[in-house]
Short mmCIF file of C-alpha atoms in Angstrom, two decimals:
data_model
loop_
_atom_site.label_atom_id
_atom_site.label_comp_id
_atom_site.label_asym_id
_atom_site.label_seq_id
_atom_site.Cartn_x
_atom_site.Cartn_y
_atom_site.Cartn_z
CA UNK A 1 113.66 82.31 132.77
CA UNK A 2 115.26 83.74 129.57
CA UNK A 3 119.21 83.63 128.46
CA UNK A 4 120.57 85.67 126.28
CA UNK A 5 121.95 83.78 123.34
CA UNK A 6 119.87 80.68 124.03
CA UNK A 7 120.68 79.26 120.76
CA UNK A 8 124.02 79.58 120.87
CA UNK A 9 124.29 78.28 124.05
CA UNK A 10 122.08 75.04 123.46
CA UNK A 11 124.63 74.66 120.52
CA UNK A 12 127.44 74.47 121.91
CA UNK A 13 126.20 72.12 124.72
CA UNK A 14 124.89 70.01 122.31
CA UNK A 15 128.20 69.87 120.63
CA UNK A 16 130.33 69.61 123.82
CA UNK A 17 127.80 67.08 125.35
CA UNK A 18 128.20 64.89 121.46
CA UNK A 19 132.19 65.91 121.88
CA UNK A 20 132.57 64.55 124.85
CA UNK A 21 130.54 61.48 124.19
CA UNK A 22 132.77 60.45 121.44
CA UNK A 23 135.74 60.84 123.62
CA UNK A 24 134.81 58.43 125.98
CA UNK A 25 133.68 55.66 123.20
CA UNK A 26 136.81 56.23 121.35
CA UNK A 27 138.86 55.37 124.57
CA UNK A 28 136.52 51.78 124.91
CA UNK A 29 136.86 51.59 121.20
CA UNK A 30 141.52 51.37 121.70
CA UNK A 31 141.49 49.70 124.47
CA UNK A 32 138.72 47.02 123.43
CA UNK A 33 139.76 46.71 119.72
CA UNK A 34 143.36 47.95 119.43
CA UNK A 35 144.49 46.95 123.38
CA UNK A 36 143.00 43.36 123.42
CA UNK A 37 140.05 44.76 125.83
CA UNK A 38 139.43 44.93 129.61
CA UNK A 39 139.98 43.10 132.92
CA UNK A 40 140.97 43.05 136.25
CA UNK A 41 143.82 40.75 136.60
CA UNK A 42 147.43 42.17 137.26
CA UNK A 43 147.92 42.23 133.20
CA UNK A 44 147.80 45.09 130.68
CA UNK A 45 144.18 44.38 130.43
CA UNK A 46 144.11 45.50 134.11
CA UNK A 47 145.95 48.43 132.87
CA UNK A 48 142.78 49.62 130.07
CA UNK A 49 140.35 50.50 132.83
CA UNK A 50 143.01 53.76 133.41
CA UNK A 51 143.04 55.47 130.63
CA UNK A 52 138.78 55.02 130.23
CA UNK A 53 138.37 55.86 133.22
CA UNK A 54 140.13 59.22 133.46
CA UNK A 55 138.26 60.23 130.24
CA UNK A 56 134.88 59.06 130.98
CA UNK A 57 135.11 60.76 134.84
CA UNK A 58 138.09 62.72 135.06
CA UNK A 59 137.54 64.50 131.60
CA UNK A 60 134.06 64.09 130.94
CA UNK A 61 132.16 64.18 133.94
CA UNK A 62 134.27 66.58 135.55
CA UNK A 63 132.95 68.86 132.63
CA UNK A 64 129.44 68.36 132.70
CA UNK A 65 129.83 69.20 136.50
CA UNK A 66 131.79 72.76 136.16
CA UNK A 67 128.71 73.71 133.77
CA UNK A 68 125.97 72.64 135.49
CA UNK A 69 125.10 75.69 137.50
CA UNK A 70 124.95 77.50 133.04
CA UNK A 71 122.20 74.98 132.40
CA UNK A 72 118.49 77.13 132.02
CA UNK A 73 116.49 74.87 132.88
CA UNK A 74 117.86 74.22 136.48
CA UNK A 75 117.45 78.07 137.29
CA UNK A 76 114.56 77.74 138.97
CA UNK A 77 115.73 74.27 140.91
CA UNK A 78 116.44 75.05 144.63
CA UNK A 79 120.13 75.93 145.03
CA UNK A 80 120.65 73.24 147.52
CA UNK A 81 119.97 70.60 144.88
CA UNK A 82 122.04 72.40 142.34
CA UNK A 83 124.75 72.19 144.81
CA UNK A 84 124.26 68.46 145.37
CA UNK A 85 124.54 67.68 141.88
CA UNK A 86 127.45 69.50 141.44
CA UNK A 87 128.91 67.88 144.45
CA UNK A 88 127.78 64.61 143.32
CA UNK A 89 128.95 64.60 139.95
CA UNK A 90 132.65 65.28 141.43
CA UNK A 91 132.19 62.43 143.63
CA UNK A 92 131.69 60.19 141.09
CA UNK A 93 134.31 61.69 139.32
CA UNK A 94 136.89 61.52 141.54
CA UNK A 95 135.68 57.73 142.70
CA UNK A 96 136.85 56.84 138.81
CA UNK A 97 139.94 58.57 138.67
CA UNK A 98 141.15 56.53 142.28
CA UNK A 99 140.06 53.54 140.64
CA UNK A 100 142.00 54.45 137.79
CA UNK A 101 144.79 54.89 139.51
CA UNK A 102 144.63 51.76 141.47
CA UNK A 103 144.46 49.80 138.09
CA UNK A 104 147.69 51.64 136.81
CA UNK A 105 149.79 50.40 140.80
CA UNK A 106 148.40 47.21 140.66
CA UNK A 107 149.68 46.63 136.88
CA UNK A 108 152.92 47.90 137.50
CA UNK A 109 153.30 46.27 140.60
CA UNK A 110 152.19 42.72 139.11
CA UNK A 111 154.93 43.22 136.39
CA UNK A 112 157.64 44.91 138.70
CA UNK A 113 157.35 48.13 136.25
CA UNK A 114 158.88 51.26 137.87
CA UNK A 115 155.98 53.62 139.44
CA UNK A 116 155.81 57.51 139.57
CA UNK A 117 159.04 58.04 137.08
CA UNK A 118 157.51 60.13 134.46
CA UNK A 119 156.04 63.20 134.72
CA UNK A 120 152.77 62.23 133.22
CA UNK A 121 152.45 60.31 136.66
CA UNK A 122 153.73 62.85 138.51
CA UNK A 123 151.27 65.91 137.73
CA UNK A 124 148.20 63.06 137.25
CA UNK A 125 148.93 62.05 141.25
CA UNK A 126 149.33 65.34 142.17
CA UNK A 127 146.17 66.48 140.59
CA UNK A 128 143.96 63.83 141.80
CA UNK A 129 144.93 64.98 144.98
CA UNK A 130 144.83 67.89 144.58
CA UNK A 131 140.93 67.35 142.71
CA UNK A 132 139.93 65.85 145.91
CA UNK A 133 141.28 68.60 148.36
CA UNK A 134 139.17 70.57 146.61
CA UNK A 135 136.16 68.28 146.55
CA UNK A 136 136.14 68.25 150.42
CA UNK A 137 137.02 71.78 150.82
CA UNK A 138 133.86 72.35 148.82
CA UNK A 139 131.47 70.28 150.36
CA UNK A 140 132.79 71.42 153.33
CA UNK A 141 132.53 75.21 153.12
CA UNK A 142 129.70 75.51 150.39
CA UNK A 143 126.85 72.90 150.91
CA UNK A 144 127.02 71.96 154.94
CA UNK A 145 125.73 74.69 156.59
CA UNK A 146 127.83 75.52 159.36
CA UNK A 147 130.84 77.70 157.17
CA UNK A 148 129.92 80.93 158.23
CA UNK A 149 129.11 83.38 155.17
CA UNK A 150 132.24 85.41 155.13
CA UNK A 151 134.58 82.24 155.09
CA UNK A 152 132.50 81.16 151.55
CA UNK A 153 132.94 84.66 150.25
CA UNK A 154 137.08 84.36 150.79
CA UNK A 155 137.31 80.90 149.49
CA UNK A 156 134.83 81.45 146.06
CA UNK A 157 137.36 82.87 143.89
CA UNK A 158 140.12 80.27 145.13
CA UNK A 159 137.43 77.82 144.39
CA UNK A 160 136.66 78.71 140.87
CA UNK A 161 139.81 79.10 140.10
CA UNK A 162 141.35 76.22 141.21
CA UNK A 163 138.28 74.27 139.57
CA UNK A 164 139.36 75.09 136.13
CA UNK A 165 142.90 74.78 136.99
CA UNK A 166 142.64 71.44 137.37
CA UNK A 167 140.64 70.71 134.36
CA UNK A 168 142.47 71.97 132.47
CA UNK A 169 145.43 70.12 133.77
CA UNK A 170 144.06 67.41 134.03
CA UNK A 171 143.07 67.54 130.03
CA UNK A 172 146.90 68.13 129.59
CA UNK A 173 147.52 65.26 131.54
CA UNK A 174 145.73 63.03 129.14
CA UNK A 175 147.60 63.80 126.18
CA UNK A 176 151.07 63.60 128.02
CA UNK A 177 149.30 59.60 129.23
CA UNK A 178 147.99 59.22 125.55
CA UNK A 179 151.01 59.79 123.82
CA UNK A 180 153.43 57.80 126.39
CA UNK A 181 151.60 55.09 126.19
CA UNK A 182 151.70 55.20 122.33
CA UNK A 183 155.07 55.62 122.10
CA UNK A 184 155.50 52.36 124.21
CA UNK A 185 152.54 50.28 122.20
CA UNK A 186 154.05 51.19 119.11
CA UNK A 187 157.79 51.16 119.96
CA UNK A 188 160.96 50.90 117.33
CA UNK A 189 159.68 53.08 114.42
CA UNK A 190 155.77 51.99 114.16
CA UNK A 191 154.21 55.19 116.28
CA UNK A 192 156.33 57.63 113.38
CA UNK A 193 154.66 55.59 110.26
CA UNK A 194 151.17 56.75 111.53
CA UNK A 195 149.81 53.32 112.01
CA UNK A 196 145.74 52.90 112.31
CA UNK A 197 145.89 52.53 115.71
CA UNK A 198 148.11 56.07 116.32
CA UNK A 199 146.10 58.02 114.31
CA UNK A 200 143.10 56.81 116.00
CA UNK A 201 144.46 57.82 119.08
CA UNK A 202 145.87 61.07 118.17
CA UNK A 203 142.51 61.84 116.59
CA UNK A 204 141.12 60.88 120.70
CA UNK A 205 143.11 63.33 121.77
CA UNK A 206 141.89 66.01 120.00
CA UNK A 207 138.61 65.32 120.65
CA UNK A 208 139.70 65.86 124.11
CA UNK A 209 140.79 69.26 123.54
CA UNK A 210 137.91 70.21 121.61
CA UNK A 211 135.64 69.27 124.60
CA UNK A 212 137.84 70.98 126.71
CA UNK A 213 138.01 74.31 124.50
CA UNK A 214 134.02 73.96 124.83
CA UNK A 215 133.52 73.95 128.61
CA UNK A 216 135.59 76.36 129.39
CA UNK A 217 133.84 78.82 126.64
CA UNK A 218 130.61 77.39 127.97
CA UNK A 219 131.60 78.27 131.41
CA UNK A 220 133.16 81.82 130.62
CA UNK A 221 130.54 83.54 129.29
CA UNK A 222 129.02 86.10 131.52
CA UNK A 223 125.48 86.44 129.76
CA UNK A 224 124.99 82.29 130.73
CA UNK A 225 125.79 82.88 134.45
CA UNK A 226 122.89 81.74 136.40
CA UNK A 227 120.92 84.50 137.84
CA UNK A 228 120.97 85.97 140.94
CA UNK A 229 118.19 85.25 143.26
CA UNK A 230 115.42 87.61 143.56
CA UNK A 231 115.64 90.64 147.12
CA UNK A 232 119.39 89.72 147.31
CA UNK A 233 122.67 92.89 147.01
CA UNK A 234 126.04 91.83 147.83
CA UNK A 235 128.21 94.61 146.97
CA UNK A 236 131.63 93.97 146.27
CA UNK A 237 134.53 95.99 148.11
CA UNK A 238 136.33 96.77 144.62
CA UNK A 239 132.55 97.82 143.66
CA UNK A 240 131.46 94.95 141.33
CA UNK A 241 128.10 93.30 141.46
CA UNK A 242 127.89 90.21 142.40
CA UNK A 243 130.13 87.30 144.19
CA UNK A 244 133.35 86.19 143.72
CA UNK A 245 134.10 86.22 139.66
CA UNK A 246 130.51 86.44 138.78
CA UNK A 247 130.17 89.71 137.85
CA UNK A 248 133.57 90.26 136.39
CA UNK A 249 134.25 89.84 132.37
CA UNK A 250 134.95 86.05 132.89
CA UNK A 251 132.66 84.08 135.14
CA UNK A 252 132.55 80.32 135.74
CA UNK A 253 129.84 78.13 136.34
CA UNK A 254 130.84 76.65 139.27
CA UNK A 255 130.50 80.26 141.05
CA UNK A 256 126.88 79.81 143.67
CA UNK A 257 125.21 82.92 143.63
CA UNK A 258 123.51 83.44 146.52
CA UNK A 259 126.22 81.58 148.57
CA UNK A 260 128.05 84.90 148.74
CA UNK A 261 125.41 87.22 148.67
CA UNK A 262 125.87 87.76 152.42
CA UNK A 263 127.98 90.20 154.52
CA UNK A 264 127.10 93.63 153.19
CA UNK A 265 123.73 94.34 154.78
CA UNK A 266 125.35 93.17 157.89
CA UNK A 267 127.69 95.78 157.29
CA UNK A 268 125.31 98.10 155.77
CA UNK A 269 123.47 98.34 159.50
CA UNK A 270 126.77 97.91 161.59
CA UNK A 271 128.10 101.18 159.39
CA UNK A 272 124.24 102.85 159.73
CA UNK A 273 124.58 101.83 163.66
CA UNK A 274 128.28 103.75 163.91
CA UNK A 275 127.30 106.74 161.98
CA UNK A 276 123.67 107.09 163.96
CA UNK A 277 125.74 106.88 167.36
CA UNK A 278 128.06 109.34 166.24
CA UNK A 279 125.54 111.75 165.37
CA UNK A 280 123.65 111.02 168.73
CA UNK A 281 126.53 112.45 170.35
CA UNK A 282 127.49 115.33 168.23
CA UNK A 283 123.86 116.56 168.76
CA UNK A 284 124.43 115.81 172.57
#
């Protein structure tokens, strides 16, 4: 099946996909070479498995999953798998980022350090919850079947919306974590003579953005949507085309097509059914 703009499209996955990558071994390469490395034992090496775990599930696979429904080559996969994969890539993501969090309480705990004081902790709690409201709310409406059609075509925009909310959030909630825990590593004046290890980090960060910035262009372009399936019309009450955000000038990836394609013929033949009754009587 054809996109428009293939190339450009396979570029910039490529480049988000290499992007990406790089974030994640740039967080094992400062916690392994410039944090003394990993482990699971009350200490700051405890601490490490936060910060690479947030970007290798919370960033990065959180990413791959909003753009899996743009991916070509999974447009003619049945949308039940498509929505499993989404689903499951979420999962995963949001199993790292409680894990992650568990490693930051248990550190602080073990060395009686103050939790939930900042406000890098306070919007990264809140979002994980808030990621994994969303996660059930999902699974729950979009790939069991018993949410009625109607209740999936009210909750899609919320859905997409609040999808890239979050990661975007949740990409600002890095930095704010990357930069705290600079400024305690390298306390006194060290973080402010742009040591080797703060410049390596800061560079991290950016590569975060950059990944970021990608996805969501990735995911915003209308002419990479994935198509609609073949005999369906959902007709939108403010007269657009398609579901939700899909047919608007910014559409997201995470948007199911068909899973909205749903309550207009139903009220195509219930309006048919009123005005054929009505002119049964008049003509009576």
């Amino acid at each position: 099946m054809a996109m428009d703009g293939y190339r450009g499209f396979l570029g910039l996955l490529v480049s988000a996909l290499l992007v990406g990558f790089l974030s994640v071994l740039f967080t094992l390469i400062w916690v392994l070479h410039y944090r003394e490395g990993l482990g699971w034992d009350g200490t700051a090496l405890e601490f490490n498995w936060h910060p690479v775990l947030v970007v290798t599930g919370f960033v990065f696979i959180q990413g791959i999953a909003i753009i899996v429904y743009r991916l070509p080559w999974t447009w003619k996969c049945s949308k039940l798998l498509m929505k499993s994969i989404h689903a499951g890539l979420h999962t995963i993501a949001a199993i790292l980022a409680i894990i992650s969090l568990v490693a930051v309480f248990d550190f602080h705990n073990a060395k009686n350090i103050p939790n939930m004081y900042s406000l890098h902790s306070w919007v990264g709690l809140t979002v994980v919850i808030l990621y994994i409201l969303k996660l059930l709310l999902g699974v729950s409406i979009f790939l069991l079947p018993w949410a009625p059609l109607s209740l999936r075509a009210l909750v899609m925009p919320l859905h997409v919306y609040s999808g890239l909310l979050i990661f975007g959030t949740v990409i600002a909630t890095v930095l704010m974590g990357v930069t705290e825990k600079l400024i305690f590593a390298l306390s006194g004046s060290k973080y402010s003579t742009s040591p080797p290890e703060g410049v390596f980090t800061n560079t991290l960060g950016l590569l975060i953005v950059v990944f970021g910035a990608l996805i969501f262009w990735i995911v915003t372009r209308p002419q990479w949507q994935r198509p609609k399936e073949p005999n369906s019309i959902f007709l939108q009450p403010n007269g657009g085309s398609q579901e939700g955000v899909e047919g608007s000038a910014i559409n997201f990836s995470n948007v199911d097509k068909s899973d909205s394609e749903l309550n207009n013929e139903a009220a195509a033949r219930k309006r048919n059914f009123i005005i054929d009754e009505a002119g049964q009587r008049s003509t009576m």
